[in-house]
């Protein structure tokens, strides 16, 4: 069935390190892909999205490219900050607009 | 600024109580959702609604019901709360057309004793 697999955390990085969070999906058709972020004590907010193959979503220094051939949407950032500490969720939407979420990856950035 | 609000941030109830979680959005969105968030399980869809008085079961509807009497309000009801319903509950809404983002509320952390 439809599912999202993302790398397990927690991930701990030093400030200014490079970040990659892997995400792959199993879905029928051509879903739209999303990364959501949840800061401590808050709800989820959209970080970036891509709606078709080879699209690159970007926001706040984060990037992810929709790779249809590998069914992947890996999240990257060149230099993380302490303020990026949060839980990151990969998700896709097919029909009906409901999202299928991965289990989330907790990121802790230390000074 | 768009907004999804939930009636409570924290809620403590006893086993067997009837629990109402309220969600209101001010964006005139057609579609609304209730998710449950648990550590290690991510977010799972409980119910969603694509119009007033319309509802569809999500992946884990057992033990829950919903009500949507007005477009802006979507309520999640636990008819008889149980300890395994202790969780974080997140409401979201989205405009019907196009793959726009879902907007989430801040969540309600429910503890059932």
JSON list of N, CA, C and O in Angstrom, two decimals, chain A residues 40-100:
[
{"chain": "A", "resi": 40, "resn": "UNK", "atom": "N", "xyz": [9.23, 22.61, 18.49]},
{"chain": "A", "resi": 40, "resn": "UNK", "atom": "CA", "xyz": [8.77, 22.17, 19.81]},
{"chain": "A", "resi": 40, "resn": "UNK", "atom": "C", "xyz": [7.52, 22.91, 20.26]},
{"chain": "A", "resi": 40, "resn": "UNK", "atom": "O", "xyz": [7.48, 24.13, 20.24]},
{"chain": "A", "resi": 41, "resn": "UNK", "atom": "N", "xyz": [6.51, 22.15, 20.65]},
{"chain": "A", "resi": 41, "resn": "UNK", "atom": "CA", "xyz": [5.29, 22.73, 21.19]},
{"chain": "A", "resi": 41, "resn": "UNK", "atom": "C", "xyz": [4.35, 23.33, 20.16]},
{"chain": "A", "resi": 41, "resn": "UNK", "atom": "O", "xyz": [3.36, 23.98, 20.52]},
{"chain": "A", "resi": 42, "resn": "UNK", "atom": "N", "xyz": [4.63, 23.12, 18.88]},
{"chain": "A", "resi": 42, "resn": "UNK", "atom": "CA", "xyz": [3.80, 23.73, 17.84]},
{"chain": "A", "resi": 42, "resn": "UNK", "atom": "C", "xyz": [3.20, 22.67, 16.92]},
{"chain": "A", "resi": 42, "resn": "UNK", "atom": "O", "xyz": [3.56, 21.50, 16.97]},
{"chain": "A", "resi": 43, "resn": "UNK", "atom": "N", "xyz": [2.27, 23.11, 16.09]},
{"chain": "A", "resi": 43, "resn": "UNK", "atom": "CA", "xyz": [1.72, 22.24, 15.06]},
{"chain": "A", "resi": 43, "resn": "UNK", "atom": "C", "xyz": [2.68, 22.15, 13.88]},
{"chain": "A", "resi": 43, "resn": "UNK", "atom": "O", "xyz": [3.77, 22.72, 13.90]},
{"chain": "A", "resi": 44, "resn": "UNK", "atom": "N", "xyz": [2.25, 21.44, 12.86]},
{"chain": "A", "resi": 44, "resn": "UNK", "atom": "CA", "xyz": [3.10, 21.29, 11.67]},
{"chain": "A", "resi": 44, "resn": "UNK", "atom": "C", "xyz": [2.95, 22.50, 10.77]},
{"chain": "A", "resi": 44, "resn": "UNK", "atom": "O", "xyz": [1.87, 23.09, 10.66]},
{"chain": "A", "resi": 45, "resn": "UNK", "atom": "N", "xyz": [4.03, 22.85, 10.09]},
{"chain": "A", "resi": 45, "resn": "UNK", "atom": "CA", "xyz": [3.96, 23.88, 9.08]},
{"chain": "A", "resi": 45, "resn": "UNK", "atom": "C", "xyz": [4.72, 23.41, 7.85]},
{"chain": "A", "resi": 45, "resn": "UNK", "atom": "O", "xyz": [5.73, 22.71, 7.95]},
{"chain": "A", "resi": 46, "resn": "UNK", "atom": "N", "xyz": [4.22, 23.82, 6.70]},
{"chain": "A", "resi": 46, "resn": "UNK", "atom": "CA", "xyz": [4.83, 23.41, 5.45]},
{"chain": "A", "resi": 46, "resn": "UNK", "atom": "C", "xyz": [6.21, 24.02, 5.32]},
{"chain": "A", "resi": 46, "resn": "UNK", "atom": "O", "xyz": [6.39, 25.23, 5.49]},
{"chain": "A", "resi": 47, "resn": "UNK", "atom": "N", "xyz": [7.20, 23.19, 4.99]},
{"chain": "A", "resi": 47, "resn": "UNK", "atom": "CA", "xyz": [8.55, 23.69, 4.75]},
{"chain": "A", "resi": 47, "resn": "UNK", "atom": "C", "xyz": [8.77, 23.90, 3.25]},
{"chain": "A", "resi": 47, "resn": "UNK", "atom": "O", "xyz": [9.22, 24.95, 2.82]},
{"chain": "A", "resi": 48, "resn": "UNK", "atom": "N", "xyz": [8.44, 22.87, 2.46]},
{"chain": "A", "resi": 48, "resn": "UNK", "atom": "CA", "xyz": [8.56, 23.00, 1.01]},
{"chain": "A", "resi": 48, "resn": "UNK", "atom": "C", "xyz": [7.75, 21.90, 0.35]},
{"chain": "A", "resi": 48, "resn": "UNK", "atom": "O", "xyz": [7.35, 20.93, 1.00]},
{"chain": "A", "resi": 49, "resn": "UNK", "atom": "N", "xyz": [7.53, 22.07, -0.95]},
{"chain": "A", "resi": 49, "resn": "UNK", "atom": "CA", "xyz": [6.75, 21.07, -1.68]},
{"chain": "A", "resi": 49, "resn": "UNK", "atom": "C", "xyz": [7.22, 20.99, -3.12]},
{"chain": "A", "resi": 49, "resn": "UNK", "atom": "O", "xyz": [7.90, 21.89, -3.64]},
{"chain": "A", "resi": 50, "resn": "UNK", "atom": "N", "xyz": [6.85, 19.89, -3.78]},
{"chain": "A", "resi": 50, "resn": "UNK", "atom": "CA", "xyz": [7.10, 19.71, -5.21]},
{"chain": "A", "resi": 50, "resn": "UNK", "atom": "C", "xyz": [5.93, 18.92, -5.79]},
{"chain": "A", "resi": 50, "resn": "UNK", "atom": "O", "xyz": [5.50, 17.93, -5.18]},
{"chain": "A", "resi": 51, "resn": "UNK", "atom": "N", "xyz": [5.42, 19.35, -6.91]},
{"chain": "A", "resi": 51, "resn": "UNK", "atom": "CA", "xyz": [4.20, 18.75, -7.42]},
{"chain": "A", "resi": 51, "resn": "UNK", "atom": "C", "xyz": [4.42, 17.87, -8.65]},
{"chain": "A", "resi": 51, "resn": "UNK", "atom": "O", "xyz": [3.50, 17.15, -9.06]},
{"chain": "A", "resi": 52, "resn": "UNK", "atom": "N", "xyz": [5.60, 17.88, -9.25]},
{"chain": "A", "resi": 52, "resn": "UNK", "atom": "CA", "xyz": [5.85, 16.99, -10.38]},
{"chain": "A", "resi": 52, "resn": "UNK", "atom": "C", "xyz": [7.32, 16.62, -10.43]},
{"chain": "A", "resi": 52, "resn": "UNK", "atom": "O", "xyz": [8.19, 17.25, -9.81]},
{"chain": "A", "resi": 53, "resn": "UNK", "atom": "N", "xyz": [7.59, 15.58, -11.23]},
{"chain": "A", "resi": 53, "resn": "UNK", "atom": "CA", "xyz": [8.94, 15.04, -11.32]},
{"chain": "A", "resi": 53, "resn": "UNK", "atom": "C", "xyz": [9.95, 16.12, -11.69]},
{"chain": "A", "resi": 53, "resn": "UNK", "atom": "O", "xyz": [9.67, 16.99, -12.53]},
{"chain": "A", "resi": 54, "resn": "UNK", "atom": "N", "xyz": [11.11, 16.05, -11.03]},
{"chain": "A", "resi": 54, "resn": "UNK", "atom": "CA", "xyz": [12.25, 16.96, -11.24]},
{"chain": "A", "resi": 54, "resn": "UNK", "atom": "C", "xyz": [12.04, 18.36, -10.66]},
{"chain": "A", "resi": 54, "resn": "UNK", "atom": "O", "xyz": [12.95, 19.18, -10.74]},
{"chain": "A", "resi": 55, "resn": "UNK", "atom": "N", "xyz": [10.88, 18.60, -10.10]},
{"chain": "A", "resi": 55, "resn": "UNK", "atom": "CA", "xyz": [10.68, 19.88, -9.41]},
{"chain": "A", "resi": 55, "resn": "UNK", "atom": "C", "xyz": [11.58, 19.93, -8.19]},
{"chain": "A", "resi": 55, "resn": "UNK", "atom": "O", "xyz": [11.78, 18.92, -7.50]},
{"chain": "A", "resi": 56, "resn": "UNK", "atom": "N", "xyz": [12.09, 21.10, -7.89]},
{"chain": "A", "resi": 56, "resn": "UNK", "atom": "CA", "xyz": [12.84, 21.31, -6.66]},
{"chain": "A", "resi": 56, "resn": "UNK", "atom": "C", "xyz": [12.09, 22.28, -5.78]},
{"chain": "A", "resi": 56, "resn": "UNK", "atom": "O", "xyz": [11.77, 23.39, -6.22]},
{"chain": "A", "resi": 57, "resn": "UNK", "atom": "N", "xyz": [11.78, 21.84, -4.57]},
{"chain": "A", "resi": 57, "resn": "UNK", "atom": "CA", "xyz": [11.19, 22.74, -3.59]},
{"chain": "A", "resi": 57, "resn": "UNK", "atom": "C", "xyz": [12.29, 23.33, -2.74]},
{"chain": "A", "resi": 57, "resn": "UNK", "atom": "O", "xyz": [13.28, 22.66, -2.44]},
{"chain": "A", "resi": 58, "resn": "UNK", "atom": "N", "xyz": [12.13, 24.58, -2.33]},
{"chain": "A", "resi": 58, "resn": "UNK", "atom": "CA", "xyz": [13.15, 25.21, -1.48]},
{"chain": "A", "resi": 58, "resn": "UNK", "atom": "C", "xyz": [12.51, 26.25, -0.58]},
{"chain": "A", "resi": 58, "resn": "UNK", "atom": "O", "xyz": [11.53, 26.90, -0.94]},
{"chain": "A", "resi": 59, "resn": "UNK", "atom": "N", "xyz": [13.10, 26.39, 0.61]},
{"chain": "A", "resi": 59, "resn": "UNK", "atom": "CA", "xyz": [12.60, 27.37, 1.57]},
{"chain": "A", "resi": 59, "resn": "UNK", "atom": "C", "xyz": [13.57, 27.41, 2.75]},
{"chain": "A", "resi": 59, "resn": "UNK", "atom": "O", "xyz": [14.04, 26.36, 3.20]},
{"chain": "A", "resi": 60, "resn": "UNK", "atom": "N", "xyz": [13.89, 28.57, 3.22]},
{"chain": "A", "resi": 60, "resn": "UNK", "atom": "CA", "xyz": [14.74, 28.77, 4.42]},
{"chain": "A", "resi": 60, "resn": "UNK", "atom": "C", "xyz": [16.07, 28.03, 4.30]},
{"chain": "A", "resi": 60, "resn": "UNK", "atom": "O", "xyz": [16.62, 27.57, 5.30]},
{"chain": "A", "resi": 61, "resn": "UNK", "atom": "N", "xyz": [16.60, 27.87, 3.11]},
{"chain": "A", "resi": 61, "resn": "UNK", "atom": "CA", "xyz": [17.87, 27.18, 2.91]},
{"chain": "A", "resi": 61, "resn": "UNK", "atom": "C", "xyz": [17.74, 25.68, 2.74]},
{"chain": "A", "resi": 61, "resn": "UNK", "atom": "O", "xyz": [18.71, 25.00, 2.42]},
{"chain": "A", "resi": 62, "resn": "UNK", "atom": "N", "xyz": [16.54, 25.15, 2.94]},
{"chain": "A", "resi": 62, "resn": "UNK", "atom": "CA", "xyz": [16.28, 23.73, 2.72]},
{"chain": "A", "resi": 62, "resn": "UNK", "atom": "C", "xyz": [15.89, 23.50, 1.26]},
{"chain": "A", "resi": 62, "resn": "UNK", "atom": "O", "xyz": [15.24, 24.35, 0.64]},
{"chain": "A", "resi": 63, "resn": "UNK", "atom": "N", "xyz": [16.28, 22.32, 0.75]},
{"chain": "A", "resi": 63, "resn": "UNK", "atom": "CA", "xyz": [15.91, 21.96, -0.62]},
{"chain": "A", "resi": 63, "resn": "UNK", "atom": "C", "xyz": [15.55, 20.48, -0.68]},
{"chain": "A", "resi": 63, "resn": "UNK", "atom": "O", "xyz": [16.06, 19.68, 0.12]},
{"chain": "A", "resi": 64, "resn": "UNK", "atom": "N", "xyz": [14.69, 20.13, -1.63]},
{"chain": "A", "resi": 64, "resn": "UNK", "atom": "CA", "xyz": [14.40, 18.73, -1.91]},
{"chain": "A", "resi": 64, "resn": "UNK", "atom": "C", "xyz": [13.95, 18.64, -3.36]},
{"chain": "A", "resi": 64, "resn": "UNK", "atom": "O", "xyz": [13.20, 19.49, -3.84]},
{"chain": "A", "resi": 65, "resn": "UNK", "atom": "N", "xyz": [14.39, 17.59, -4.05]},
{"chain": "A", "resi": 65, "resn": "UNK", "atom": "CA", "xyz": [14.07, 17.40, -5.47]},
{"chain": "A", "resi": 65, "resn": "UNK", "atom": "C", "xyz": [13.23, 16.15, -5.63]},
{"chain": "A", "resi": 65, "resn": "UNK", "atom": "O", "xyz": [13.57, 15.08, -5.10]},
{"chain": "A", "resi": 66, "resn": "UNK", "atom": "N", "xyz": [12.16, 16.27, -6.37]},
{"chain": "A", "resi": 66, "resn": "UNK", "atom": "CA", "xyz": [11.23, 15.17, -6.66]},
{"chain": "A", "resi": 66, "resn": "UNK", "atom": "C", "xyz": [11.89, 14.25, -7.69]},
{"chain": "A", "resi": 66, "resn": "UNK", "atom": "O", "xyz": [12.00, 14.59, -8.86]},
{"chain": "A", "resi": 67, "resn": "UNK", "atom": "N", "xyz": [12.32, 13.08, -7.23]},
{"chain": "A", "resi": 67, "resn": "UNK", "atom": "CA", "xyz": [12.97, 12.10, -8.12]},
{"chain": "A", "resi": 67, "resn": "UNK", "atom": "C", "xyz": [12.01, 10.95, -8.36]},
{"chain": "A", "resi": 67, "resn": "UNK", "atom": "O", "xyz": [11.88, 10.04, -7.53]},
{"chain": "A", "resi": 68, "resn": "UNK", "atom": "N", "xyz": [11.37, 10.97, -9.51]},
{"chain": "A", "resi": 68, "resn": "UNK", "atom": "CA", "xyz": [10.37, 9.94, -9.81]},
{"chain": "A", "resi": 68, "resn": "UNK", "atom": "C", "xyz": [11.03, 8.59, -10.02]},
{"chain": "A", "resi": 68, "resn": "UNK", "atom": "O", "xyz": [10.50, 7.55, -9.63]},
{"chain": "A", "resi": 69, "resn": "UNK", "atom": "N", "xyz": [12.20, 8.58, -10.62]},
{"chain": "A", "resi": 69, "resn": "UNK", "atom": "CA", "xyz": [12.85, 7.30, -10.96]},
{"chain": "A", "resi": 69, "resn": "UNK", "atom": "C", "xyz": [13.28, 6.53, -9.71]},
{"chain": "A", "resi": 69, "resn": "UNK", "atom": "O", "xyz": [13.31, 5.30, -9.72]},
{"chain": "A", "resi": 70, "resn": "UNK", "atom": "N", "xyz": [13.58, 7.26, -8.64]},
{"chain": "A", "resi": 70, "resn": "UNK", "atom": "CA", "xyz": [13.97, 6.60, -7.40]},
{"chain": "A", "resi": 70, "resn": "UNK", "atom": "C", "xyz": [12.89, 6.76, -6.32]},
{"chain": "A", "resi": 70, "resn": "UNK", "atom": "O", "xyz": [13.10, 6.33, -5.18]},
{"chain": "A", "resi": 71, "resn": "UNK", "atom": "N", "xyz": [11.77, 7.33, -6.67]},
{"chain": "A", "resi": 71, "resn": "UNK", "atom": "CA", "xyz": [10.66, 7.64, -5.74]},
{"chain": "A", "resi": 71, "resn": "UNK", "atom": "C", "xyz": [11.19, 8.21, -4.45]},
{"chain": "A", "resi": 71, "resn": "UNK", "atom": "O", "xyz": [10.91, 7.72, -3.34]},
{"chain": "A", "resi": 72, "resn": "UNK", "atom": "N", "xyz": [11.97, 9.27, -4.58]},
{"chain": "A", "resi": 72, "resn": "UNK", "atom": "CA", "xyz": [12.60, 9.87, -3.40]},
{"chain": "A", "resi": 72, "resn": "UNK", "atom": "C", "xyz": [12.38, 11.37, -3.36]},
{"chain": "A", "resi": 72, "resn": "UNK", "atom": "O", "xyz": [12.11, 12.01, -4.40]},
{"chain": "A", "resi": 73, "resn": "UNK", "atom": "N", "xyz": [12.54, 11.92, -2.18]},
{"chain": "A", "resi": 73, "resn": "UNK", "atom": "CA", "xyz": [12.37, 13.37, -1.97]},
{"chain": "A", "resi": 73, "resn": "UNK", "atom": "C", "xyz": [13.22, 13.74, -0.75]},
{"chain": "A", "resi": 73, "resn": "UNK", "atom": "O", "xyz": [12.73, 14.13, 0.29]},
{"chain": "A", "resi": 74, "resn": "UNK", "atom": "N", "xyz": [14.52, 13.62, -0.90]},
{"chain": "A", "resi": 74, "resn": "UNK", "atom": "CA", "xyz": [15.44, 13.82, 0.22]},
{"chain": "A", "resi": 74, "resn": "UNK", "atom": "C", "xyz": [15.58, 15.30, 0.57]},
{"chain": "A", "resi": 74, "resn": "UNK", "atom": "O", "xyz": [15.75, 16.14, -0.32]},
{"chain": "A", "resi": 75, "resn": "UNK", "atom": "N", "xyz": [15.57, 15.58, 1.85]},
{"chain": "A", "resi": 75, "resn": "UNK", "atom": "CA", "xyz": [15.70, 16.97, 2.34]},
{"chain": "A", "resi": 75, "resn": "UNK", "atom": "C", "xyz": [17.16, 17.28, 2.63]},
{"chain": "A", "resi": 75, "resn": "UNK", "atom": "O", "xyz": [17.86, 16.48, 3.27]},
{"chain": "A", "resi": 76, "resn": "UNK", "atom": "N", "xyz": [17.62, 18.45, 2.17]},
{"chain": "A", "resi": 76, "resn": "UNK", "atom": "CA", "xyz": [19.01, 18.85, 2.38]},
{"chain": "A", "resi": 76, "resn": "UNK", "atom": "C", "xyz": [19.09, 20.31, 2.80]},
{"chain": "A", "resi": 76, "resn": "UNK", "atom": "O", "xyz": [18.25, 21.13, 2.42]},
{"chain": "A", "resi": 77, "resn": "UNK", "atom": "N", "xyz": [20.13, 20.58, 3.59]},
{"chain": "A", "resi": 77, "resn": "UNK", "atom": "CA", "xyz": [20.46, 21.97, 3.92]},
{"chain": "A", "resi": 77, "resn": "UNK", "atom": "C", "xyz": [21.97, 22.04, 4.09]},
{"chain": "A", "resi": 77, "resn": "UNK", "atom": "O", "xyz": [22.57, 21.20, 4.75]},
{"chain": "A", "resi": 78, "resn": "UNK", "atom": "N", "xyz": [22.55, 23.05, 3.51]},
{"chain": "A", "resi": 78, "resn": "UNK", "atom": "CA", "xyz": [24.01, 23.14, 3.47]},
{"chain": "A", "resi": 78, "resn": "UNK", "atom": "C", "xyz": [24.65, 23.48, 4.81]},
{"chain": "A", "resi": 78, "resn": "UNK", "atom": "O", "xyz": [25.76, 23.05, 5.10]},
{"chain": "A", "resi": 79, "resn": "UNK", "atom": "N", "xyz": [23.95, 24.24, 5.64]},
{"chain": "A", "resi": 79, "resn": "UNK", "atom": "CA", "xyz": [24.55, 24.71, 6.89]},
{"chain": "A", "resi": 79, "resn": "UNK", "atom": "C", "xyz": [23.41, 24.90, 7.90]},
{"chain": "A", "resi": 79, "resn": "UNK", "atom": "O", "xyz": [22.68, 25.89, 7.84]},
{"chain": "A", "resi": 80, "resn": "UNK", "atom": "N", "xyz": [23.28, 23.95, 8.82]},
{"chain": "A", "resi": 80, "resn": "UNK", "atom": "CA", "xyz": [22.15, 24.01, 9.74]},
{"chain": "A", "resi": 80, "resn": "UNK", "atom": "C", "xyz": [22.46, 24.96, 10.90]},
{"chain": "A", "resi": 80, "resn": "UNK", "atom": "O", "xyz": [23.62, 25.20, 11.26]},
{"chain": "A", "resi": 81, "resn": "UNK", "atom": "N", "xyz": [21.38, 25.48, 11.49]},
{"chain": "A", "resi": 81, "resn": "UNK", "atom": "CA", "xyz": [21.47, 26.37, 12.62]},
{"chain": "A", "resi": 81, "resn": "UNK", "atom": "C", "xyz": [20.75, 25.75, 13.82]},
{"chain": "A", "resi": 81, "resn": "UNK", "atom": "O", "xyz": [19.92, 24.85, 13.65]},
{"chain": "A", "resi": 82, "resn": "UNK", "atom": "N", "xyz": [21.07, 26.24, 15.00]},
{"chain": "A", "resi": 82, "resn": "UNK", "atom": "CA", "xyz": [20.40, 25.74, 16.20]},
{"chain": "A", "resi": 82, "resn": "UNK", "atom": "C", "xyz": [18.89, 25.86, 16.07]},
{"chain": "A", "resi": 82, "resn": "UNK", "atom": "O", "xyz": [18.13, 24.98, 16.50]},
{"chain": "A", "resi": 83, "resn": "UNK", "atom": "N", "xyz": [18.44, 26.93, 15.43]},
{"chain": "A", "resi": 83, "resn": "UNK", "atom": "CA", "xyz": [17.01, 27.17, 15.28]},
{"chain": "A", "resi": 83, "resn": "UNK", "atom": "C", "xyz": [16.32, 26.17, 14.35]},
{"chain": "A", "resi": 83, "resn": "UNK", "atom": "O", "xyz": [15.10, 26.15, 14.25]},
{"chain": "A", "resi": 84, "resn": "UNK", "atom": "N", "xyz": [17.09, 25.34, 13.66]},
{"chain": "A", "resi": 84, "resn": "UNK", "atom": "CA", "xyz": [16.51, 24.29, 12.80]},
{"chain": "A", "resi": 84, "resn": "UNK", "atom": "C", "xyz": [16.14, 23.04, 13.58]},
{"chain": "A", "resi": 84, "resn": "UNK", "atom": "O", "xyz": [15.56, 22.10, 13.01]},
{"chain": "A", "resi": 85, "resn": "UNK", "atom": "N", "xyz": [16.47, 23.00, 14.84]},
{"chain": "A", "resi": 85, "resn": "UNK", "atom": "CA", "xyz": [16.11, 21.86, 15.68]},
{"chain": "A", "resi": 85, "resn": "UNK", "atom": "C", "xyz": [14.60, 21.70, 15.70]},
{"chain": "A", "resi": 85, "resn": "UNK", "atom": "O", "xyz": [13.87, 22.61, 16.11]},
{"chain": "A", "resi": 86, "resn": "UNK", "atom": "N", "xyz": [14.14, 20.55, 15.27]},
{"chain": "A", "resi": 86, "resn": "UNK", "atom": "CA", "xyz": [12.69, 20.33, 15.10]},
{"chain": "A", "resi": 86, "resn": "UNK", "atom": "C", "xyz": [12.50, 18.88, 14.65]},
{"chain": "A", "resi": 86, "resn": "UNK", "atom": "O", "xyz": [13.46, 18.13, 14.48]},
{"chain": "A", "resi": 87, "resn": "UNK", "atom": "N", "xyz": [11.24, 18.52, 14.44]},
{"chain": "A", "resi": 87, "resn": "UNK", "atom": "CA", "xyz": [10.92, 17.23, 13.84]},
{"chain": "A", "resi": 87, "resn": "UNK", "atom": "C", "xyz": [10.47, 17.48, 12.40]},
{"chain": "A", "resi": 87, "resn": "UNK", "atom": "O", "xyz": [9.64, 18.36, 12.16]},
{"chain": "A", "resi": 88, "resn": "UNK", "atom": "N", "xyz": [11.02, 16.72, 11.47]},
{"chain": "A", "resi": 88, "resn": "UNK", "atom": "CA", "xyz": [10.75, 16.90, 10.05]},
{"chain": "A", "resi": 88, "resn": "UNK", "atom": "C", "xyz": [9.97, 15.70, 9.54]},
{"chain": "A", "resi": 88, "resn": "UNK", "atom": "O", "xyz": [10.34, 14.55, 9.78]},
{"chain": "A", "resi": 89, "resn": "UNK", "atom": "N", "xyz": [8.90, 15.99, 8.81]},
{"chain": "A", "resi": 89, "resn": "UNK", "atom": "CA", "xyz": [8.02, 14.95, 8.28]},
{"chain": "A", "resi": 89, "resn": "UNK", "atom": "C", "xyz": [7.98, 15.04, 6.76]},
{"chain": "A", "resi": 89, "resn": "UNK", "atom": "O", "xyz": [7.70, 16.11, 6.20]},
{"chain": "A", "resi": 90, "resn": "UNK", "atom": "N", "xyz": [8.23, 13.92, 6.13]},
{"chain": "A", "resi": 90, "resn": "UNK", "atom": "CA", "xyz": [8.03, 13.79, 4.69]},
{"chain": "A", "resi": 90, "resn": "UNK", "atom": "C", "xyz": [6.60, 13.30, 4.47]},
{"chain": "A", "resi": 90, "resn": "UNK", "atom": "O", "xyz": [6.09, 12.49, 5.25]},
{"chain": "A", "resi": 91, "resn": "UNK", "atom": "N", "xyz": [5.95, 13.77, 3.41]},
{"chain": "A", "resi": 91, "resn": "UNK", "atom": "CA", "xyz": [4.56, 13.38, 3.17]},
{"chain": "A", "resi": 91, "resn": "UNK", "atom": "C", "xyz": [4.24, 13.46, 1.69]},
{"chain": "A", "resi": 91, "resn": "UNK", "atom": "O", "xyz": [4.91, 14.16, 0.94]},
{"chain": "A", "resi": 92, "resn": "UNK", "atom": "N", "xyz": [3.22, 12.73, 1.26]},
{"chain": "A", "resi": 92, "resn": "UNK", "atom": "CA", "xyz": [2.71, 12.90, -0.09]},
{"chain": "A", "resi": 92, "resn": "UNK", "atom": "C", "xyz": [1.20, 12.92, -0.08]},
{"chain": "A", "resi": 92, "resn": "UNK", "atom": "O", "xyz": [0.55, 12.43, 0.85]},
{"chain": "A", "resi": 93, "resn": "UNK", "atom": "N", "xyz": [0.66, 13.53, -1.13]},
{"chain": "A", "resi": 93, "resn": "UNK", "atom": "CA", "xyz": [-0.79, 13.61, -1.30]},
{"chain": "A", "resi": 93, "resn": "UNK", "atom": "C", "xyz": [-1.13, 13.08, -2.67]},
{"chain": "A", "resi": 93, "resn": "UNK", "atom": "O", "xyz": [-0.56, 13.50, -3.67]},
{"chain": "A", "resi": 94, "resn": "UNK", "atom": "N", "xyz": [-2.06, 12.14, -2.68]},
{"chain": "A", "resi": 94, "resn": "UNK", "atom": "CA", "xyz": [-2.53, 11.63, -3.95]},
{"chain": "A", "resi": 94, "resn": "UNK", "atom": "C", "xyz": [-3.91, 12.21, -4.22]},
{"chain": "A", "resi": 94, "resn": "UNK", "atom": "O", "xyz": [-4.06, 13.40, -4.42]},
{"chain": "A", "resi": 95, "resn": "UNK", "atom": "N", "xyz": [-4.91, 11.40, -4.17]},
{"chain": "A", "resi": 95, "resn": "UNK", "atom": "CA", "xyz": [-6.25, 11.94, -4.36]},
{"chain": "A", "resi": 95, "resn": "UNK", "atom": "C", "xyz": [-6.84, 12.30, -3.00]},
{"chain": "A", "resi": 95, "resn": "UNK", "atom": "O", "xyz": [-6.40, 11.79, -1.98]},
{"chain": "A", "resi": 96, "resn": "UNK", "atom": "N", "xyz": [-7.81, 13.15, -2.97]},
{"chain": "A", "resi": 96, "resn": "UNK", "atom": "CA", "xyz": [-8.53, 13.45, -1.75]},
{"chain": "A", "resi": 96, "resn": "UNK", "atom": "C", "xyz": [-7.84, 14.44, -0.84]},
{"chain": "A", "resi": 96, "resn": "UNK", "atom": "O", "xyz": [-8.41, 14.82, 0.17]},
{"chain": "A", "resi": 97, "resn": "UNK", "atom": "N", "xyz": [-6.60, 14.81, -1.15]},
{"chain": "A", "resi": 97, "resn": "UNK", "atom": "CA", "xyz": [-5.89, 15.84, -0.40]},
{"chain": "A", "resi": 97, "resn": "UNK", "atom": "C", "xyz": [-5.44, 15.42, 0.98]},
{"chain": "A", "resi": 97, "resn": "UNK", "atom": "O", "xyz": [-4.77, 16.17, 1.67]},
{"chain": "A", "resi": 98, "resn": "UNK", "atom": "N", "xyz": [-5.78, 14.20, 1.44]},
{"chain": "A", "resi": 98, "resn": "UNK", "atom": "CA", "xyz": [-5.24, 13.73, 2.71]},
{"chain": "A", "resi": 98, "resn": "UNK", "atom": "C", "xyz": [-3.77, 13.40, 2.51]},
{"chain": "A", "resi": 98, "resn": "UNK", "atom": "O", "xyz": [-3.35, 12.93, 1.46]},
{"chain": "A", "resi": 99, "resn": "UNK", "atom": "N", "xyz": [-2.99, 13.65, 3.53]},
{"chain": "A", "resi": 99, "resn": "UNK", "atom": "CA", "xyz": [-1.56, 13.42, 3.44]},
{"chain": "A", "resi": 99, "resn": "UNK", "atom": "C", "xyz": [-1.18, 12.08, 4.05]},
{"chain": "A", "resi": 99, "resn": "UNK", "atom": "O", "xyz": [-1.72, 11.69, 5.08]},
{"chain": "A", "resi": 100, "resn": "UNK", "atom": "N", "xyz": [-0.23, 11.39, 3.40]},
{"chain": "A", "resi": 100, "resn": "UNK", "atom": "CA", "xyz": [0.41, 10.22, 3.97]},
{"chain": "A", "resi": 100, "resn": "UNK", "atom": "C", "xyz": [1.76, 10.67, 4.52]},
{"chain": "A", "resi": 100, "resn": "UNK", "atom": "O", "xyz": [2.60, 11.16, 3.77]}
]
